[in-house]
Amino acid sequence: MLYYSYAMGICLRYARTRDEAMEAVNDGFMKVFRDVTRFDTTKYDQLTSTFRGWLKRIMIHTAIDQYRASGKHRLQQSIDDTPALQYADDHYTALDALSYDEIIELVGQLTPGYRAVFNLYVIDGYTHEEIASQLGISVGASKSNLSKARAHLKTLLFKNRHHAYAGSIG
């Protein structure tokens, strides 16, 4: 139970519902228990933080695998089907002023494809190339989904009366 809430917090960022997140957490812990012998405890000074990092990576990959298996990502429009967009790869700090729960609630309102790309890029620090590889989409589609996710978050912030923050999202 020590790491359950940590793992659940990670999976909730990728899942549409709490049940989907619980399924990803359960699958992730099955992988952890199956592969725990591969985790070499003699190589690390900071065992707890290293284990948390290993667990985080497993949970992210499990949530992404679940997302891919659901086929929902195929509903996202490819960059080839959209007009040219300008992309900004800089990180924005507007969301830093909101509480964690507010951010999770807003990100949870994104479509599955936008949510996955936003989480991987902004929260987990993946590159567009890594995201494209993980989700089986093009780099351009990753950038497009991030741009659209930011635009949608901006709209949500305006709707939720967070006007001061909305100007910095997109």
mmCIF file of C-alpha atoms in Angstrom:
data_model
loop_
_atom_site.group_PDB
_atom_site.id
_atom_site.type_symbol
_atom_site.label_atom_id
_atom_site.label_comp_id
_atom_site.label_asym_id
_atom_site.label_seq_id
_atom_site.Cartn_x
_atom_site.Cartn_y
_atom_site.Cartn_z
ATOM 1 C CA MET A 1 0.000 0.000 0.000
ATOM 2 C CA LEU A 2 2.996 2.279 0.415
ATOM 3 C CA TYR A 3 3.239 2.970 -3.317
ATOM 4 C CA TYR A 4 -0.404 2.482 -4.310
ATOM 5 C CA SER A 5 -1.442 6.146 -4.096
ATOM 6 C CA TYR A 6 1.735 7.189 -5.912
ATOM 7 C CA ALA A 7 1.006 4.729 -8.732
ATOM 8 C CA MET A 8 -2.675 5.698 -8.811
ATOM 9 C CA GLY A 9 -1.751 9.371 -9.154
ATOM 10 C CA ILE A 10 0.368 8.548 -12.183
ATOM 11 C CA CYS A 11 -2.258 6.363 -13.850
ATOM 12 C CA LEU A 12 -5.095 8.829 -13.195
ATOM 13 C CA ARG A 13 -3.307 11.314 -15.433
ATOM 14 C CA TYR A 14 -3.634 8.946 -18.384
ATOM 15 C CA ALA A 15 -6.950 7.204 -17.748
ATOM 16 C CA ARG A 16 -10.401 8.532 -18.559
ATOM 17 C CA THR A 17 -12.006 6.998 -15.464
ATOM 18 C CA ARG A 18 -10.948 5.880 -12.023
ATOM 19 C CA ASP A 19 -11.715 2.280 -13.017
ATOM 20 C CA GLU A 20 -9.339 2.524 -15.992
ATOM 21 C CA ALA A 21 -6.670 3.957 -13.697
ATOM 22 C CA MET A 22 -7.190 1.141 -11.175
ATOM 23 C CA GLU A 23 -6.835 -1.398 -13.978
ATOM 24 C CA ALA A 24 -3.568 0.210 -15.089
ATOM 25 C CA VAL A 25 -2.282 0.277 -11.494
ATOM 26 C CA ASN A 26 -3.143 -3.400 -11.022
ATOM 27 C CA ASP A 27 -1.485 -4.352 -14.310
ATOM 28 C CA GLY A 28 1.514 -2.198 -13.413
ATOM 29 C CA PHE A 29 1.962 -3.836 -10.026
ATOM 30 C CA MET A 30 1.724 -7.252 -11.673
ATOM 31 C CA LYS A 31 4.675 -6.184 -13.857
ATOM 32 C CA VAL A 32 6.545 -4.871 -10.807
ATOM 33 C CA PHE A 33 6.065 -8.136 -8.906
ATOM 34 C CA ARG A 34 6.978 -10.189 -11.976
ATOM 35 C CA ASP A 35 10.148 -8.171 -12.690
ATOM 36 C CA VAL A 36 11.266 -7.150 -9.185
ATOM 37 C CA THR A 37 14.221 -9.548 -9.380
ATOM 38 C CA ARG A 38 15.571 -7.455 -12.270
ATOM 39 C CA PHE A 39 15.774 -4.415 -9.997
ATOM 40 C CA ASP A 40 19.380 -4.542 -8.754
ATOM 41 C CA THR A 41 19.453 -3.062 -5.261
ATOM 42 C CA THR A 42 23.251 -3.169 -5.043
ATOM 43 C CA LYS A 43 23.719 -0.511 -7.738
ATOM 44 C CA TYR A 44 21.971 2.359 -5.968
ATOM 45 C CA ASP A 45 22.693 4.542 -2.952
ATOM 46 C CA GLN A 46 19.229 6.091 -2.876
ATOM 47 C CA LEU A 47 17.199 2.890 -3.103
ATOM 48 C CA THR A 48 13.806 4.425 -2.308
ATOM 49 C CA SER A 49 13.983 7.225 -4.875
ATOM 50 C CA THR A 50 15.392 4.864 -7.494
ATOM 51 C CA PHE A 51 12.592 2.372 -6.868
ATOM 52 C CA ARG A 52 10.031 5.183 -7.165
ATOM 53 C CA GLY A 53 11.531 6.149 -10.524
ATOM 54 C CA TRP A 54 11.423 2.541 -11.705
ATOM 55 C CA LEU A 55 7.832 2.196 -10.501
ATOM 56 C CA LYS A 56 6.864 5.473 -12.200
ATOM 57 C CA ARG A 57 8.286 4.323 -15.528
ATOM 58 C CA ILE A 58 6.419 0.997 -15.285
ATOM 59 C CA MET A 59 3.139 2.748 -14.425
ATOM 60 C CA ILE A 60 3.511 5.246 -17.285
ATOM 61 C CA HIS A 61 4.281 2.475 -19.768
ATOM 62 C CA THR A 62 1.393 0.371 -18.479
ATOM 63 C CA ALA A 63 -1.044 3.280 -18.764
ATOM 64 C CA ILE A 64 0.210 3.978 -22.295
ATOM 65 C CA ASP A 65 -0.140 0.306 -23.225
ATOM 66 C CA GLN A 66 -3.705 0.362 -21.918
ATOM 67 C CA TYR A 67 -4.400 3.532 -23.900
ATOM 68 C CA ARG A 68 -2.962 2.005 -27.077
ATOM 69 C CA ALA A 69 -4.925 -1.209 -26.594
ATOM 70 C CA SER A 70 -8.158 0.727 -26.282
ATOM 71 C CA GLY A 71 -7.747 2.089 -29.803
ATOM 72 C CA LYS A 72 -8.901 5.535 -28.678
ATOM 73 C CA HIS A 73 -5.746 7.202 -29.948
ATOM 74 C CA ARG A 74 -6.735 6.382 -33.509
ATOM 75 C CA LEU A 75 -9.535 8.911 -33.177
ATOM 76 C CA GLN A 76 -7.029 11.747 -33.021
ATOM 77 C CA GLN A 77 -6.510 13.672 -36.190
ATOM 78 C CA SER A 78 -3.105 13.316 -37.771
ATOM 79 C CA ILE A 79 -1.006 16.363 -38.488
ATOM 80 C CA ASP A 80 -1.273 15.481 -42.171
ATOM 81 C CA ASP A 81 -5.024 16.092 -42.037
ATOM 82 C CA THR A 82 -4.833 19.496 -40.386
ATOM 83 C CA PRO A 83 -3.763 22.911 -41.594
ATOM 84 C CA ALA A 84 -0.243 23.992 -40.740
ATOM 85 C CA LEU A 85 0.083 25.016 -37.122
ATOM 86 C CA GLN A 86 2.848 26.767 -35.304
ATOM 87 C CA TYR A 87 4.248 24.823 -32.409
ATOM 88 C CA ALA A 88 5.909 26.118 -29.325
ATOM 89 C CA ASP A 89 7.972 23.632 -27.412
ATOM 90 C CA ASP A 90 8.570 25.823 -24.385
ATOM 91 C CA HIS A 91 7.156 24.882 -21.044
ATOM 92 C CA TYR A 92 4.512 27.128 -19.572
ATOM 93 C CA THR A 93 4.241 27.911 -15.894
ATOM 94 C CA ALA A 94 0.634 29.104 -15.770
ATOM 95 C CA LEU A 95 -0.562 25.763 -14.408
ATOM 96 C CA ASP A 96 1.927 26.025 -11.555
ATOM 97 C CA ALA A 97 -0.395 28.460 -9.773
ATOM 98 C CA LEU A 98 -3.283 25.974 -9.718
ATOM 99 C CA SER A 99 -3.627 23.192 -7.184
ATOM 100 C CA TYR A 100 -2.706 19.665 -8.171
ATOM 101 C CA ASP A 101 -6.358 18.605 -8.020
ATOM 102 C CA GLU A 102 -7.400 21.498 -10.287
ATOM 103 C CA ILE A 103 -4.747 20.588 -12.833
ATOM 104 C CA ILE A 104 -5.678 16.891 -12.811
ATOM 105 C CA GLU A 105 -9.345 17.794 -13.200
ATOM 106 C CA LEU A 106 -8.638 20.063 -16.182
ATOM 107 C CA VAL A 107 -6.263 17.617 -17.862
ATOM 108 C CA GLY A 108 -8.810 14.855 -17.269
ATOM 109 C CA GLN A 109 -11.266 16.746 -19.460
ATOM 110 C CA LEU A 110 -8.975 16.440 -22.488
ATOM 111 C CA THR A 111 -9.572 13.721 -25.074
ATOM 112 C CA PRO A 112 -7.495 10.576 -24.471
ATOM 113 C CA GLY A 113 -4.975 11.429 -27.205
ATOM 114 C CA TYR A 114 -4.489 15.016 -26.107
ATOM 115 C CA ARG A 115 -4.275 13.966 -22.454
ATOM 116 C CA ALA A 116 -1.634 11.310 -23.153
ATOM 117 C CA VAL A 117 0.587 13.657 -25.160
ATOM 118 C CA PHE A 118 0.150 16.522 -22.678
ATOM 119 C CA ASN A 119 1.049 14.285 -19.722
ATOM 120 C CA LEU A 120 4.033 12.715 -21.434
ATOM 121 C CA TYR A 121 5.450 16.009 -22.692
ATOM 122 C CA VAL A 122 4.608 18.553 -19.993
ATOM 123 C CA ILE A 123 4.409 16.473 -16.835
ATOM 124 C CA ASP A 124 6.727 13.529 -17.503
ATOM 125 C CA GLY A 125 9.274 15.338 -19.700
ATOM 126 C CA TYR A 126 9.286 13.068 -22.747
ATOM 127 C CA THR A 127 10.363 14.452 -26.139
ATOM 128 C CA HIS A 128 8.031 14.425 -29.134
ATOM 129 C CA GLU A 129 10.165 11.671 -30.666
ATOM 130 C CA GLU A 130 9.759 9.514 -27.547
ATOM 131 C CA ILE A 131 6.025 10.230 -27.424
ATOM 132 C CA ALA A 132 5.625 9.320 -31.091
ATOM 133 C CA SER A 133 7.421 6.041 -30.486
ATOM 134 C CA GLN A 134 5.405 5.236 -27.348
ATOM 135 C CA LEU A 135 2.000 6.037 -28.849
ATOM 136 C CA GLY A 136 2.648 4.854 -32.394
ATOM 137 C CA ILE A 137 1.989 8.272 -33.946
ATOM 138 C CA SER A 138 4.132 10.672 -35.955
ATOM 139 C CA VAL A 139 6.229 13.397 -34.333
ATOM 140 C CA GLY A 140 4.015 15.928 -36.102
ATOM 141 C CA ALA A 141 0.884 14.353 -34.647
ATOM 142 C CA SER A 142 2.468 14.545 -31.188
ATOM 143 C CA LYS A 143 3.180 18.250 -31.650
ATOM 144 C CA SER A 144 -0.291 18.828 -33.054
ATOM 145 C CA ASN A 145 -1.962 17.026 -30.151
ATOM 146 C CA LEU A 146 0.109 19.031 -27.657
ATOM 147 C CA SER A 147 -0.838 22.286 -29.349
ATOM 148 C CA LYS A 148 -4.507 21.312 -29.378
ATOM 149 C CA ALA A 149 -4.335 20.150 -25.754
ATOM 150 C CA ARG A 150 -2.910 23.521 -24.721
ATOM 151 C CA ALA A 151 -5.601 25.353 -26.685
ATOM 152 C CA HIS A 152 -8.306 23.216 -25.075
ATOM 153 C CA LEU A 153 -6.837 23.782 -21.607
ATOM 154 C CA LYS A 154 -6.825 27.512 -22.297
ATOM 155 C CA THR A 155 -10.529 27.317 -23.146
ATOM 156 C CA LEU A 156 -11.218 25.281 -20.011
ATOM 157 C CA LEU A 157 -9.340 27.792 -17.867
ATOM 158 C CA PHE A 158 -11.469 30.614 -19.274
ATOM 159 C CA LYS A 159 -14.649 28.621 -18.645
ATOM 160 C CA ASN A 160 -13.559 27.935 -15.082
ATOM 161 C CA ARG A 161 -12.753 31.597 -14.522
ATOM 162 C CA HIS A 162 -8.998 31.190 -14.311
ATOM 163 C CA HIS A 163 -8.518 34.076 -16.764
ATOM 164 C CA ALA A 164 -5.182 35.130 -15.319
ATOM 165 C CA TYR A 165 -3.673 31.743 -16.175
ATOM 166 C CA ALA A 166 -5.342 31.083 -19.524
ATOM 167 C CA GLY A 167 -3.271 33.624 -21.421
ATOM 168 C CA SER A 168 -0.057 31.695 -20.765
ATOM 169 C CA ILE A 169 -1.159 28.221 -21.882
ATOM 170 C CA GLY A 170 -1.092 28.528 -25.641
#
